[in-house]
JSON list of C-alpha atoms in Angstrom, two decimals:
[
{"chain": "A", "resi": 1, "resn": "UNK", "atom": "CA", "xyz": [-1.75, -9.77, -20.20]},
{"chain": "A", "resi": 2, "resn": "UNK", "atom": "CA", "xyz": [0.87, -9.24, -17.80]},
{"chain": "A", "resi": 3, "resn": "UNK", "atom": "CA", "xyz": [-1.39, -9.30, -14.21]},
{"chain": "A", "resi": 4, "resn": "UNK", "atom": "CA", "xyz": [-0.83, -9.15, -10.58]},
{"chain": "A", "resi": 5, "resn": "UNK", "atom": "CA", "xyz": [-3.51, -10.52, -7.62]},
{"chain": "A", "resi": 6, "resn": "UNK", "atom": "CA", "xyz": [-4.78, -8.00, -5.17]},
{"chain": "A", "resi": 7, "resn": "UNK", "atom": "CA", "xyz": [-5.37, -9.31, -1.81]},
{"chain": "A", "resi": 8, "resn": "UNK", "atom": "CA", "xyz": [-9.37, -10.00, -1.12]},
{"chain": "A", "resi": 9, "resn": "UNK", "atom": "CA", "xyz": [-9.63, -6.57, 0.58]},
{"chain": "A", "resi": 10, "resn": "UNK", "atom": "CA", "xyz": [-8.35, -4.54, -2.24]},
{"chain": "A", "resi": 11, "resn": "UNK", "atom": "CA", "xyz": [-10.45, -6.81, -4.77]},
{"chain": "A", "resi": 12, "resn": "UNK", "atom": "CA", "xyz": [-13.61, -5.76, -3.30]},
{"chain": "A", "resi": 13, "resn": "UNK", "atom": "CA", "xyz": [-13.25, -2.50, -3.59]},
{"chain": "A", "resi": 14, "resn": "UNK", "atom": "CA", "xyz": [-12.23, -2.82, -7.37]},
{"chain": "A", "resi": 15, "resn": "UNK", "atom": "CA", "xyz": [-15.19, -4.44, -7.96]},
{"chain": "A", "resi": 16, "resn": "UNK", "atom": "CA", "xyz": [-17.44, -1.41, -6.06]},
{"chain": "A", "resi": 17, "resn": "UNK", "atom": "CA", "xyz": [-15.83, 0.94, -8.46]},
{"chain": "A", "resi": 18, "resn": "UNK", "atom": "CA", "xyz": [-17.63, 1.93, -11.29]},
{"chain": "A", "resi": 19, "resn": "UNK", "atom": "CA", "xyz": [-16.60, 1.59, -14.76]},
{"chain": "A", "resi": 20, "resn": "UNK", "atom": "CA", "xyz": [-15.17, 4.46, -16.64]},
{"chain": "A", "resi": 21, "resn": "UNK", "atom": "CA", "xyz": [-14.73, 6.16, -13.21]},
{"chain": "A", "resi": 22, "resn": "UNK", "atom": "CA", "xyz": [-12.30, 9.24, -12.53]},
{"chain": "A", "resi": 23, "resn": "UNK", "atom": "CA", "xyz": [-10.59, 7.59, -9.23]},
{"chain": "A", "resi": 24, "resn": "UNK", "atom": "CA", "xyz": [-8.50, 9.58, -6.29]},
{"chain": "A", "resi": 25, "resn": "UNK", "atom": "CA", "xyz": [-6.76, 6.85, -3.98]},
{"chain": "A", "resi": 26, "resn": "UNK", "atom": "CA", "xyz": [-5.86, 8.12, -0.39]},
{"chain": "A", "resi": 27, "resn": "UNK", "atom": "CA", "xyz": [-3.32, 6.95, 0.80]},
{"chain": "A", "resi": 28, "resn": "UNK", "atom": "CA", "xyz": [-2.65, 4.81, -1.96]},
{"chain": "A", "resi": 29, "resn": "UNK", "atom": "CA", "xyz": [0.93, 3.39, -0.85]},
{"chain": "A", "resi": 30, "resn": "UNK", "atom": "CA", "xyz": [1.97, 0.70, -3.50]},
{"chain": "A", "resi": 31, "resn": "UNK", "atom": "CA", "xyz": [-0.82, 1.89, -5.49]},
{"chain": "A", "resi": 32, "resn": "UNK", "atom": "CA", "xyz": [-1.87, -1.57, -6.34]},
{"chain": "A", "resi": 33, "resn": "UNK", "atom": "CA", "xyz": [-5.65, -0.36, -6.35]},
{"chain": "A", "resi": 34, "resn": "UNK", "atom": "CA", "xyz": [-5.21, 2.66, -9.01]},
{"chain": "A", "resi": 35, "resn": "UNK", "atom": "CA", "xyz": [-2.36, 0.68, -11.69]},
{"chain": "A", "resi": 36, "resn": "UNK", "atom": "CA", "xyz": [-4.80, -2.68, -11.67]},
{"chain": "A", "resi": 37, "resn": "UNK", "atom": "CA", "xyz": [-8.07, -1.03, -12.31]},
{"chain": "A", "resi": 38, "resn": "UNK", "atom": "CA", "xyz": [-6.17, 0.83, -15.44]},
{"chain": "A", "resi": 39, "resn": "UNK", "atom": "CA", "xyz": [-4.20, -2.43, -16.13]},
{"chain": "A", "resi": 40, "resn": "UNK", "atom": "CA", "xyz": [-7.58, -3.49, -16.40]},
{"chain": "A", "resi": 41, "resn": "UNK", "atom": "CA", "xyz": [-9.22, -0.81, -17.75]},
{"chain": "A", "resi": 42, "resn": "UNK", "atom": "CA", "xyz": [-11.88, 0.13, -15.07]},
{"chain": "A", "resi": 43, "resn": "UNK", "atom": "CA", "xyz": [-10.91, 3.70, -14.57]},
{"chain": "A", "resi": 44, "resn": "UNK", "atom": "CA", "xyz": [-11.02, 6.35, -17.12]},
{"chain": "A", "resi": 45, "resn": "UNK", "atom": "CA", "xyz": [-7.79, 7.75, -15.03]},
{"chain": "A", "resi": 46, "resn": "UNK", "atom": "CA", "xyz": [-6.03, 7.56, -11.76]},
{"chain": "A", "resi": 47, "resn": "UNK", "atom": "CA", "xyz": [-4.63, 9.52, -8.65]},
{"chain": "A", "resi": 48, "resn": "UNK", "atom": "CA", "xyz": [-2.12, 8.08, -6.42]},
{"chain": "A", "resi": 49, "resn": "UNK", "atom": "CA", "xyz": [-2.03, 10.35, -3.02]},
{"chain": "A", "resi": 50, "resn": "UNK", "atom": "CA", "xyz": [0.05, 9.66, -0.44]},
{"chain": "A", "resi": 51, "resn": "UNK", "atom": "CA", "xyz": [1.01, 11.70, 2.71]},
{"chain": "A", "resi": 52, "resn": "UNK", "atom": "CA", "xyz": [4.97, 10.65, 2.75]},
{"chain": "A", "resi": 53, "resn": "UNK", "atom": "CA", "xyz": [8.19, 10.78, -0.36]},
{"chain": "A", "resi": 54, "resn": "UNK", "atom": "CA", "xyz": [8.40, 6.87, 0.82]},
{"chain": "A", "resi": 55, "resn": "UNK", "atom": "CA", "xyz": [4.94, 5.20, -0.29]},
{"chain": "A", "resi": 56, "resn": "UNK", "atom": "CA", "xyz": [4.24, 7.41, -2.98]},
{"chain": "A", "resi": 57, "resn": "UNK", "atom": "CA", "xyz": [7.92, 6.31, -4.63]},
{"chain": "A", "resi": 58, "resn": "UNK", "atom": "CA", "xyz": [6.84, 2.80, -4.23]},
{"chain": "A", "resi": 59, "resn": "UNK", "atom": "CA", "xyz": [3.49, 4.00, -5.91]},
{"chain": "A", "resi": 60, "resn": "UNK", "atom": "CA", "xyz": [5.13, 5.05, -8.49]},
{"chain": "A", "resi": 61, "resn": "UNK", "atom": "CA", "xyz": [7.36, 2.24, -9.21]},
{"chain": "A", "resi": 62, "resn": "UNK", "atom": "CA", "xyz": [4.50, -0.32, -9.23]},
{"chain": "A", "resi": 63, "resn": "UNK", "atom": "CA", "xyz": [3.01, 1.58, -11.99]},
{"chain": "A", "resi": 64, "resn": "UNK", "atom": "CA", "xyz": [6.49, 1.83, -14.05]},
{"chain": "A", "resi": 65, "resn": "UNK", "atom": "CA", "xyz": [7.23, -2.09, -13.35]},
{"chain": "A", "resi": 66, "resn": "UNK", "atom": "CA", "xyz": [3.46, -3.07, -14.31]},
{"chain": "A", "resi": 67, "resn": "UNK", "atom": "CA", "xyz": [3.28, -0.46, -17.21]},
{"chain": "A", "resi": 68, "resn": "UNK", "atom": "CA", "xyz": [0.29, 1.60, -16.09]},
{"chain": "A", "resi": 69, "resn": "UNK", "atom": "CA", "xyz": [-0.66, 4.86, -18.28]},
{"chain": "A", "resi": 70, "resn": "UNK", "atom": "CA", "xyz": [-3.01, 7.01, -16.79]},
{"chain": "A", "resi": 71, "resn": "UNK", "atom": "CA", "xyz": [-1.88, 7.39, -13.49]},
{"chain": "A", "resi": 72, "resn": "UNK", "atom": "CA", "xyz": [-0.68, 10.55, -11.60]},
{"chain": "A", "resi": 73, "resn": "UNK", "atom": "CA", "xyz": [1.41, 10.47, -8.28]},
{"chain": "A", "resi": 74, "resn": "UNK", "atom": "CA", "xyz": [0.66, 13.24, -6.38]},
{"chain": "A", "resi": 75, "resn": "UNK", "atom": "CA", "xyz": [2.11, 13.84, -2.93]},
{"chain": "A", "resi": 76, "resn": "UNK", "atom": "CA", "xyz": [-0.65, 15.75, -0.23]},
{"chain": "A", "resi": 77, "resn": "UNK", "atom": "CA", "xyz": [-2.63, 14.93, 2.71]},
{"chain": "A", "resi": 78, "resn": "UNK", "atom": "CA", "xyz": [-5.72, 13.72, 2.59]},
{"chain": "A", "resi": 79, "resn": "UNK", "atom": "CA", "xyz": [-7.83, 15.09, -0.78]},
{"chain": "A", "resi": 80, "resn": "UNK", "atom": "CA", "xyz": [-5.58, 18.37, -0.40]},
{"chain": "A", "resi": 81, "resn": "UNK", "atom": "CA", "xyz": [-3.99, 17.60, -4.02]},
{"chain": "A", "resi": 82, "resn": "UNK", "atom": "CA", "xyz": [-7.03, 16.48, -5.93]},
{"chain": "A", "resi": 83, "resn": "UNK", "atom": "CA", "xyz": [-9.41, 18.99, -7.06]},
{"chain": "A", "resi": 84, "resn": "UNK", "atom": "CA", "xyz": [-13.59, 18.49, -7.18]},
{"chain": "A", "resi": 85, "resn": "UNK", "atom": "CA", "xyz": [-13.74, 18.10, -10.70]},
{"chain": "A", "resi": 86, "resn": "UNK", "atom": "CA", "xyz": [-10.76, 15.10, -11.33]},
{"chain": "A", "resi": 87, "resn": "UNK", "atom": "CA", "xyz": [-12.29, 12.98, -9.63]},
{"chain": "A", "resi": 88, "resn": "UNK", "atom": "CA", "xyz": [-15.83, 11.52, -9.34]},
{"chain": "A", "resi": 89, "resn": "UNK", "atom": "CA", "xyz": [-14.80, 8.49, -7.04]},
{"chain": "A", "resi": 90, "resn": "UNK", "atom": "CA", "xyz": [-12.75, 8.67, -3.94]},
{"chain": "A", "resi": 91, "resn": "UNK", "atom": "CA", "xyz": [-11.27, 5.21, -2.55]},
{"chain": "A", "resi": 92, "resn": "UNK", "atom": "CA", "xyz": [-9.83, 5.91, 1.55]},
{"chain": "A", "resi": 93, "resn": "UNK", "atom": "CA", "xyz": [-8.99, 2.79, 2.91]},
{"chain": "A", "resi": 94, "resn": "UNK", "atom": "CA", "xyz": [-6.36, 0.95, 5.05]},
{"chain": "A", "resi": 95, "resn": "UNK", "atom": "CA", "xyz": [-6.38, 3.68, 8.35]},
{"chain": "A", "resi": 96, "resn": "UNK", "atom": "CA", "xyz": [-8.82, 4.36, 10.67]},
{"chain": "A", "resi": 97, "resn": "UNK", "atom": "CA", "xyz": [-12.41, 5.55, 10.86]},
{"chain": "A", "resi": 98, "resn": "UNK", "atom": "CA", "xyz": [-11.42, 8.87, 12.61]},
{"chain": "A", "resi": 99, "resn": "UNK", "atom": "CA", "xyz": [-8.67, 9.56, 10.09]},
{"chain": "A", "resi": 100, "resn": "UNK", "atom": "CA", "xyz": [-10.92, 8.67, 7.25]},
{"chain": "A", "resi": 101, "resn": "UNK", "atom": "CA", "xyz": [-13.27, 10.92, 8.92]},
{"chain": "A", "resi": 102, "resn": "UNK", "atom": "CA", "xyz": [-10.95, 13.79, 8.87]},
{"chain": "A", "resi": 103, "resn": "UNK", "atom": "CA", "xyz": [-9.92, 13.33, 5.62]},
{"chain": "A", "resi": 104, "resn": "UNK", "atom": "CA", "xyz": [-13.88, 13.81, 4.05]},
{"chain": "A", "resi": 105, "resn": "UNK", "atom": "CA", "xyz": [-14.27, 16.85, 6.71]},
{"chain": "A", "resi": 106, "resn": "UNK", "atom": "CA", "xyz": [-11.16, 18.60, 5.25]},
{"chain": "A", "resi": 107, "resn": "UNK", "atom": "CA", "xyz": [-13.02, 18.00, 1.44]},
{"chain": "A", "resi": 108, "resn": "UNK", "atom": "CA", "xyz": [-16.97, 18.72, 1.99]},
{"chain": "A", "resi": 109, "resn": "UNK", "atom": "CA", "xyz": [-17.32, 18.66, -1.81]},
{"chain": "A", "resi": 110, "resn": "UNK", "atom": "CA", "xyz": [-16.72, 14.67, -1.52]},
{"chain": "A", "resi": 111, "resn": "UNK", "atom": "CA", "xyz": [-20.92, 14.65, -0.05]},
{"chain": "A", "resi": 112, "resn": "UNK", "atom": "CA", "xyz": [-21.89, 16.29, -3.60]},
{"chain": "A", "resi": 113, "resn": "UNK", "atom": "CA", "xyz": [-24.33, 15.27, -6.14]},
{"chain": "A", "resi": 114, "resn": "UNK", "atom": "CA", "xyz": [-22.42, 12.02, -8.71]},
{"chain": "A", "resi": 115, "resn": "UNK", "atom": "CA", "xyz": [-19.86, 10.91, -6.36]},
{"chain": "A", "resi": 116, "resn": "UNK", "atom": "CA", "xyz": [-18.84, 7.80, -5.20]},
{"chain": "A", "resi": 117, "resn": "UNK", "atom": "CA", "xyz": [-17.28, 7.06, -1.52]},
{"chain": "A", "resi": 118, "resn": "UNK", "atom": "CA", "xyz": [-15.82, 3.81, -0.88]},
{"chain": "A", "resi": 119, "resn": "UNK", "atom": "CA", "xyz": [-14.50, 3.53, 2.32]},
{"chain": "A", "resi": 120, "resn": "UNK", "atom": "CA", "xyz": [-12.56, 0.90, 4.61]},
{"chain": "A", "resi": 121, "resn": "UNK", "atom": "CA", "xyz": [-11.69, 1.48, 7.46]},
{"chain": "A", "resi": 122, "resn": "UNK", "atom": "CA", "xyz": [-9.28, -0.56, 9.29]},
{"chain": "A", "resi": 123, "resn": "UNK", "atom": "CA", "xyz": [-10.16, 0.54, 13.26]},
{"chain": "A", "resi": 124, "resn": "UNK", "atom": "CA", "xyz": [-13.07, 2.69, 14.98]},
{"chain": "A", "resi": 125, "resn": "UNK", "atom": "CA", "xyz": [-15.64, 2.03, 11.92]},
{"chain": "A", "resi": 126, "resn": "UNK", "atom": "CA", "xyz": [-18.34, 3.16, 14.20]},
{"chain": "A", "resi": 127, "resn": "UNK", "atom": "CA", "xyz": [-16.79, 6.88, 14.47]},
{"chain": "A", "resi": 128, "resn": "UNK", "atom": "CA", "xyz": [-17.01, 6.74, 11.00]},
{"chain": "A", "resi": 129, "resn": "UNK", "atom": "CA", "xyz": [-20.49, 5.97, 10.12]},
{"chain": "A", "resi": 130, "resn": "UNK", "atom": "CA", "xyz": [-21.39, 8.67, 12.99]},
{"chain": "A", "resi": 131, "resn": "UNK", "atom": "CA", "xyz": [-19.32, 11.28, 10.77]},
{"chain": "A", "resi": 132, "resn": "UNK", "atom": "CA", "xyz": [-20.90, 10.03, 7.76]},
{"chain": "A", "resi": 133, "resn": "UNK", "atom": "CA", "xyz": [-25.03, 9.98, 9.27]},
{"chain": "A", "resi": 134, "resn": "UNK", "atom": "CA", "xyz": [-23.89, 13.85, 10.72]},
{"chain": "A", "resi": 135, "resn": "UNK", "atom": "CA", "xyz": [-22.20, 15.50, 7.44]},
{"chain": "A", "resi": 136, "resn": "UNK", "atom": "CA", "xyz": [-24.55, 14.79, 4.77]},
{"chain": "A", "resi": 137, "resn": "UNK", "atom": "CA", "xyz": [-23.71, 11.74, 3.76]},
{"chain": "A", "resi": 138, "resn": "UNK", "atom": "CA", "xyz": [-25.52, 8.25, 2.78]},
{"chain": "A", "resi": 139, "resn": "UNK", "atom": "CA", "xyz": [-24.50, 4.58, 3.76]},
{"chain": "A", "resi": 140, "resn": "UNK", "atom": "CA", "xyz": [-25.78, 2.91, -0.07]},
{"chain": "A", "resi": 141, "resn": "UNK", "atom": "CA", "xyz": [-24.26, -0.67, 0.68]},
{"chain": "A", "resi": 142, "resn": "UNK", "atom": "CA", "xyz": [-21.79, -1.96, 3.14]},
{"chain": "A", "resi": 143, "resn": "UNK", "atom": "CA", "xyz": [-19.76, -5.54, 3.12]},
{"chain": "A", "resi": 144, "resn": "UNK", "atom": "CA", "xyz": [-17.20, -7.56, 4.85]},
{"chain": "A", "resi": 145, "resn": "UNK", "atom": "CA", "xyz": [-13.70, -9.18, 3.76]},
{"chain": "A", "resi": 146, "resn": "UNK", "atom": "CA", "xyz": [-11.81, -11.47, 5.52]},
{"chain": "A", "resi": 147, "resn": "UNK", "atom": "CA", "xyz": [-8.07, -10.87, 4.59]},
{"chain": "A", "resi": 148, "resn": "UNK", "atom": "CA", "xyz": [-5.16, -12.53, 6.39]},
{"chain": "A", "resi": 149, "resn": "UNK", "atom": "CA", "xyz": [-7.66, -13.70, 9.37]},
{"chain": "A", "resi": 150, "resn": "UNK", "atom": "CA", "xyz": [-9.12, -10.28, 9.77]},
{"chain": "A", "resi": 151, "resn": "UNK", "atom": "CA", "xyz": [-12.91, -9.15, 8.90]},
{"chain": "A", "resi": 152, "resn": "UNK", "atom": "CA", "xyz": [-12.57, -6.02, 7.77]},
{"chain": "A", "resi": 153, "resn": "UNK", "atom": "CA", "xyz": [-15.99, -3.56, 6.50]},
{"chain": "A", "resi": 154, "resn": "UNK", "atom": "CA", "xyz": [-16.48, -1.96, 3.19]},
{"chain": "A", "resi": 155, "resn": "UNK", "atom": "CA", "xyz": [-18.96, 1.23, 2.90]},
{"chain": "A", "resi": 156, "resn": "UNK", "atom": "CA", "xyz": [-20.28, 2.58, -0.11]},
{"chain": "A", "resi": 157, "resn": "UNK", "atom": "CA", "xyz": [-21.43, 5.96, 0.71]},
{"chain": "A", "resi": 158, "resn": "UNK", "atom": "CA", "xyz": [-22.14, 9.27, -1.32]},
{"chain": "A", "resi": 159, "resn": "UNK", "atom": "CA", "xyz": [-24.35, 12.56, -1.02]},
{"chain": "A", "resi": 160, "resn": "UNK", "atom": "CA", "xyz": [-27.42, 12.25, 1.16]},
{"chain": "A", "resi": 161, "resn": "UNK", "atom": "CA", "xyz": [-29.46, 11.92, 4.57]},
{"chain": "A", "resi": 162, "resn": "UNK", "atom": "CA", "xyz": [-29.35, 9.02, 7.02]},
{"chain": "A", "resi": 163, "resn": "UNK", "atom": "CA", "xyz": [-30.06, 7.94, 10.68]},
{"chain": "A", "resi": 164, "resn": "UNK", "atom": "CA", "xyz": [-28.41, 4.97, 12.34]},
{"chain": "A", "resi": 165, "resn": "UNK", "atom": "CA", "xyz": [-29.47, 3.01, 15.17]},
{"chain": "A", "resi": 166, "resn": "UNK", "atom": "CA", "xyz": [-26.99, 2.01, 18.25]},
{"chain": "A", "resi": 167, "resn": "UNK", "atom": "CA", "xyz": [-26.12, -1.26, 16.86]},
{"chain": "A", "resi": 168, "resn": "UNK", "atom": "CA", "xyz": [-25.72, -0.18, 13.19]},
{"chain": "A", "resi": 169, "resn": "UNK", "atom": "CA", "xyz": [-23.29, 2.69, 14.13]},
{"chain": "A", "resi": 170, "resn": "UNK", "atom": "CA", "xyz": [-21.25, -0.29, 15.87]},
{"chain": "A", "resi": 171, "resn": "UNK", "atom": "CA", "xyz": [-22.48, -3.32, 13.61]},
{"chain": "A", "resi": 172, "resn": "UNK", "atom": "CA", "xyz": [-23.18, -2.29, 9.69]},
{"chain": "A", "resi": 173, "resn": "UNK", "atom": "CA", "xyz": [-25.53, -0.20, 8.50]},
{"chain": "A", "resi": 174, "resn": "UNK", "atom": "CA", "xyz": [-26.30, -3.10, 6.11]},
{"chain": "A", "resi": 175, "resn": "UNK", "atom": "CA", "xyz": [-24.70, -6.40, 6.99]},
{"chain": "A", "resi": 176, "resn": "UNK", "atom": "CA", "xyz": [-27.70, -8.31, 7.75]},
{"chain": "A", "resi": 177, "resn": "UNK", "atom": "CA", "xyz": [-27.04, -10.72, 4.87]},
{"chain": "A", "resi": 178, "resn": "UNK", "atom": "CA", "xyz": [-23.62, -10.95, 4.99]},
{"chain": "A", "resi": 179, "resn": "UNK", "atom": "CA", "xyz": [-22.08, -14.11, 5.34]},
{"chain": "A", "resi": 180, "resn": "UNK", "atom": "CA", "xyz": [-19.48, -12.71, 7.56]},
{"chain": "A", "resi": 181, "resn": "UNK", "atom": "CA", "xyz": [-22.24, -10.63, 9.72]},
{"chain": "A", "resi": 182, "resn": "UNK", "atom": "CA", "xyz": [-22.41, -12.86, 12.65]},
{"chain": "A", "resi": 183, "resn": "UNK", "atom": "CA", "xyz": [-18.36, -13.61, 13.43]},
{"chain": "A", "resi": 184, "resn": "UNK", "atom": "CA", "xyz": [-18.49, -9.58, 12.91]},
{"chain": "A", "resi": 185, "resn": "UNK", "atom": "CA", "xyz": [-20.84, -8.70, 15.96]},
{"chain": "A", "resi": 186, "resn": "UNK", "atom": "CA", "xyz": [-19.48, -11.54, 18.16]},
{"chain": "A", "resi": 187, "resn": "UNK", "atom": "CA", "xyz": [-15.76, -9.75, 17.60]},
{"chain": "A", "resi": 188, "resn": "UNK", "atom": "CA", "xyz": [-17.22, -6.11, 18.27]},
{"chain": "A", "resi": 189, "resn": "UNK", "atom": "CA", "xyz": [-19.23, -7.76, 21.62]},
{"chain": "A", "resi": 190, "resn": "UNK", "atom": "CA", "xyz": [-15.95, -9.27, 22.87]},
{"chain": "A", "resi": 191, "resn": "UNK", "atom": "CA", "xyz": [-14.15, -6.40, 22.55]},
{"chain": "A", "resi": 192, "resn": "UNK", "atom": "CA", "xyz": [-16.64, -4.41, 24.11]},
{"chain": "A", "resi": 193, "resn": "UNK", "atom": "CA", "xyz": [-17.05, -6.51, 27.19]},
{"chain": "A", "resi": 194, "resn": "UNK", "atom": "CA", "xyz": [-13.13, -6.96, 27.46]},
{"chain": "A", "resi": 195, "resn": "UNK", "atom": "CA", "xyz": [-13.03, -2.94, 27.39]},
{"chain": "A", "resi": 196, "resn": "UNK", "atom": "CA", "xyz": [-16.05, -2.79, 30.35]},
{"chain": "A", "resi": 197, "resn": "UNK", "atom": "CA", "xyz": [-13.78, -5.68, 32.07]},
{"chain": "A", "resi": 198, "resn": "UNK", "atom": "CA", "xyz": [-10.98, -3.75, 32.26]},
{"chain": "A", "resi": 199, "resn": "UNK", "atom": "CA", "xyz": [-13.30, -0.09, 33.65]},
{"chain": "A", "resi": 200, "resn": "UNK", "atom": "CA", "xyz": [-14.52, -2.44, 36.54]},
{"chain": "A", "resi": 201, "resn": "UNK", "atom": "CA", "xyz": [-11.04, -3.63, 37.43]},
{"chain": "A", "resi": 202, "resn": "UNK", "atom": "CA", "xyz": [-9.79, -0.13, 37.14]},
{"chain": "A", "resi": 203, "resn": "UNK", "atom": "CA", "xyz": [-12.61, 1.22, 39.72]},
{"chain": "A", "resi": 204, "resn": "UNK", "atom": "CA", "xyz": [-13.20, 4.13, 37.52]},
{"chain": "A", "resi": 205, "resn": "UNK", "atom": "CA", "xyz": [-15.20, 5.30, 34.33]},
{"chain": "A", "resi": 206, "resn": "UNK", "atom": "CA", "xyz": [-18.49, 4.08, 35.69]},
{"chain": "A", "resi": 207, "resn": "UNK", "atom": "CA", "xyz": [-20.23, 6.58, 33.52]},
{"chain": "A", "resi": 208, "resn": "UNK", "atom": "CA", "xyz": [-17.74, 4.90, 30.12]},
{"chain": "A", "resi": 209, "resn": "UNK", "atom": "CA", "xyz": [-18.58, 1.47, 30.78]},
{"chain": "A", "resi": 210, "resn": "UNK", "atom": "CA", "xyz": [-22.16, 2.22, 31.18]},
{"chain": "A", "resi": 211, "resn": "UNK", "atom": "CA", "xyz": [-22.34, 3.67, 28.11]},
{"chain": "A", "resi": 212, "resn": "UNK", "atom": "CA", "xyz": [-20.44, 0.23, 26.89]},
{"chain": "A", "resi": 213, "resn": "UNK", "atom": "CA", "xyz": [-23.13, -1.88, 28.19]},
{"chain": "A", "resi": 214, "resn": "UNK", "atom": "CA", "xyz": [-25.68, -0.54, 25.92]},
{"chain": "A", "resi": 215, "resn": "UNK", "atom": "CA", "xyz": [-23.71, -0.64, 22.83]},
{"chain": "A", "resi": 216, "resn": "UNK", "atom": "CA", "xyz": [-23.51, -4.40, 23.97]},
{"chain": "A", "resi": 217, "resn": "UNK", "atom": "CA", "xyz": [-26.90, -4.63, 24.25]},
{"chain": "A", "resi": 218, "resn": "UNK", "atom": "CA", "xyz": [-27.81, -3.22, 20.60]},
{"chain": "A", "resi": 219, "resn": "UNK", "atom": "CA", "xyz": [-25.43, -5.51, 19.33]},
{"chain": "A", "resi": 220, "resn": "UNK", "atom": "CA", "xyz": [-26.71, -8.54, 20.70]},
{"chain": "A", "resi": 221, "resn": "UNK", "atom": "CA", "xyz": [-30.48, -6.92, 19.81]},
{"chain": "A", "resi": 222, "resn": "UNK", "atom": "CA", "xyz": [-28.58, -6.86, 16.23]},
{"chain": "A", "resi": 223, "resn": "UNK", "atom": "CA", "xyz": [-27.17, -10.43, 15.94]},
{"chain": "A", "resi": 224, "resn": "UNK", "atom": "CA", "xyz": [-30.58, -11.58, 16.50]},
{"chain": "A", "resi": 225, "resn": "UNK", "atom": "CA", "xyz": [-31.81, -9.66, 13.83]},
{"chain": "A", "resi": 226, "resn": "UNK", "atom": "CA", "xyz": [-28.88, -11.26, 11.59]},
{"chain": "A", "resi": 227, "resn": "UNK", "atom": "CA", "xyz": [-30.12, -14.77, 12.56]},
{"chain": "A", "resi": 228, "resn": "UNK", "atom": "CA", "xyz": [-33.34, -14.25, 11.80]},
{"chain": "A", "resi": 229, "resn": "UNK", "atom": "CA", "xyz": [-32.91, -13.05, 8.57]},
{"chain": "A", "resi": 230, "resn": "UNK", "atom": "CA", "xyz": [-30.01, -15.87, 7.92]},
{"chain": "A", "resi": 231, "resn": "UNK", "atom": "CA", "xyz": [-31.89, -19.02, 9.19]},
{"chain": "A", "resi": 232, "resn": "UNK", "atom": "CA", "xyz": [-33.21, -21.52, 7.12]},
{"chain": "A", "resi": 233, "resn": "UNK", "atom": "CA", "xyz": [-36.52, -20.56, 5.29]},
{"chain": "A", "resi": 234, "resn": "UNK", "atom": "CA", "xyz": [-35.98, -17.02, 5.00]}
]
C-alpha cells in the first residue's frame, strides 16, 4: 500500500483516535492526520478545517496525491464549519493552549456526552487545562512526544468534571509515569525561574513573580512525586 510516515507527534494522536471514528481536524494544514487515518482506514470519514485558502489547498492536494476518499476540505475558523452531529472526535493541535481554548469556547457542544477531544498544544498548555477543569470538561489521559528535540503534551479530554492542583495545571494532569515526565517539569521550572529572573532585573511585577514562585514550588512538589513513582521498586 502506497504509505507515508507521520512525524512522532502526529503518530500519537492517530493512535488516541478511535476506530471507526467521525474525525474534524482543526487546523489541519497538510492534512497528513485526516488522509493517513483513511489511508489506513481508522476513520469512518474526515474533515480538513483550516482558517486560510493556503493550507487548506495543500490539504487538499495531499489527499489527491495519496488517493484519500472520504475526506472533505472545508475552509472556517475554528469548529465554525463542522456541525455537532459530523463529527464525534475533534483533533486541535499544533497552536497554542489559549487558541485551542478559544476554539472549544466558540463550540460548547464539543463537552457533550460520546465525544472525543484530543488536544496538543504547542505553547501555554497550562491555560488550557484551566479552560478545560472550568467548562465542563475531563482530562481522561495525557502523554508526551518528543519531535524534532521538543517535548510536546497530548490530552485526551471529553465531557465531564475535574479539579487540578497548581502543579498539574503547569505539569500534566497525568504524566506521572511518563517516561518523558521528568525532562518535562525541569523545562517548565527553567522557564519559570528565567521569567522571575527577568521581573527582579526589571524592578517591577513583584506581585507576577510572586505568583511565579509558587508555580515553581508545585512543580518541584510534582517532580518528586514523578520520582517516587519512577524509582526502582515501584
Amino acid at each position: 500500500m502506497r504509505d507515508f510516515e507521520l512525524t512522532p507527534r502526529l503518530r500519537l494522536l492517530a493512535d488516541w483516535v478511535p476506530p471507526g471514528a467521525r474525525l474534524a481536524d482543526v487546523g489541519t494544514d497538510h492534512a497528513y492526520l485526516p488522509v493517513w487515518l483513511r489511508l489506513h482506514g481508522r476513520v469512518a470519514f474526515a474533515i480538513a478545517c483550516d482558517l486560510r485558502e493556503g493550507p487548506l489547498a495543500r490539504a487538499r492536494e495531499t489527499g489527491r496525491i495519496w488517493g484519500a476518499d472520504g475526506v472533505d476540505y472545508r475552509l472556517g475558523d475554528g469548529l465554525a464549519a463542522v456541525s455537532p452531529e459530523e463529527a464525534d472526535t475533534v483533533v486541535i493541535a499544533g497552536m497554542g493552549g489559549e487558541n485551542i481554548a478559544a476554539i472549544l469556547s466558540r463550540a460548547p457542544w464539543t463537552a457533550g456526552e460520546g465525544r472525543t477531544l484530543l488536544l496538543q498544544p504547542q505553547t501555554r498548555a497550562e491555560t488550557l487545562r484551566a479552560f478545560l477543569a472550568e467548562n465542563g470538561y475531563a482530562i481522561r489521559r495525557e502523554a508526551l512526544v518528543e519531535d524534532r528535540g521538543v517535548i510536546y503534551p497530548v490530552i485526551e479530554a471529553g465531557g465531564g468534571t475535574m479539579s487540578l492542583t497548581l502543579g498539574q495545571l503547569y505539569g500534566g494532569a497525568a504524566l506521572l509515569r511518563d517516561p518523558l515526565g521528568d525532562r518535562y517539569i525541569i523545562q517548565k521550572i527553567l522557564r519559570l525561574e528565567t521569567a522571575v529572573a527577568g521581573l527582579n532585573r526589571s524592578g517591577g511585577g513583584q506581585e507576577k513573580a510572586d505568583g511565579l514562585r509558587e508555580v515553581i514550588t508545585a512543580l518541584l512538589s510534582m517532580r518528586e512525586e514523578w520520582r517516587r513513582a519512577n524509582s526502582q521498586g515501584n
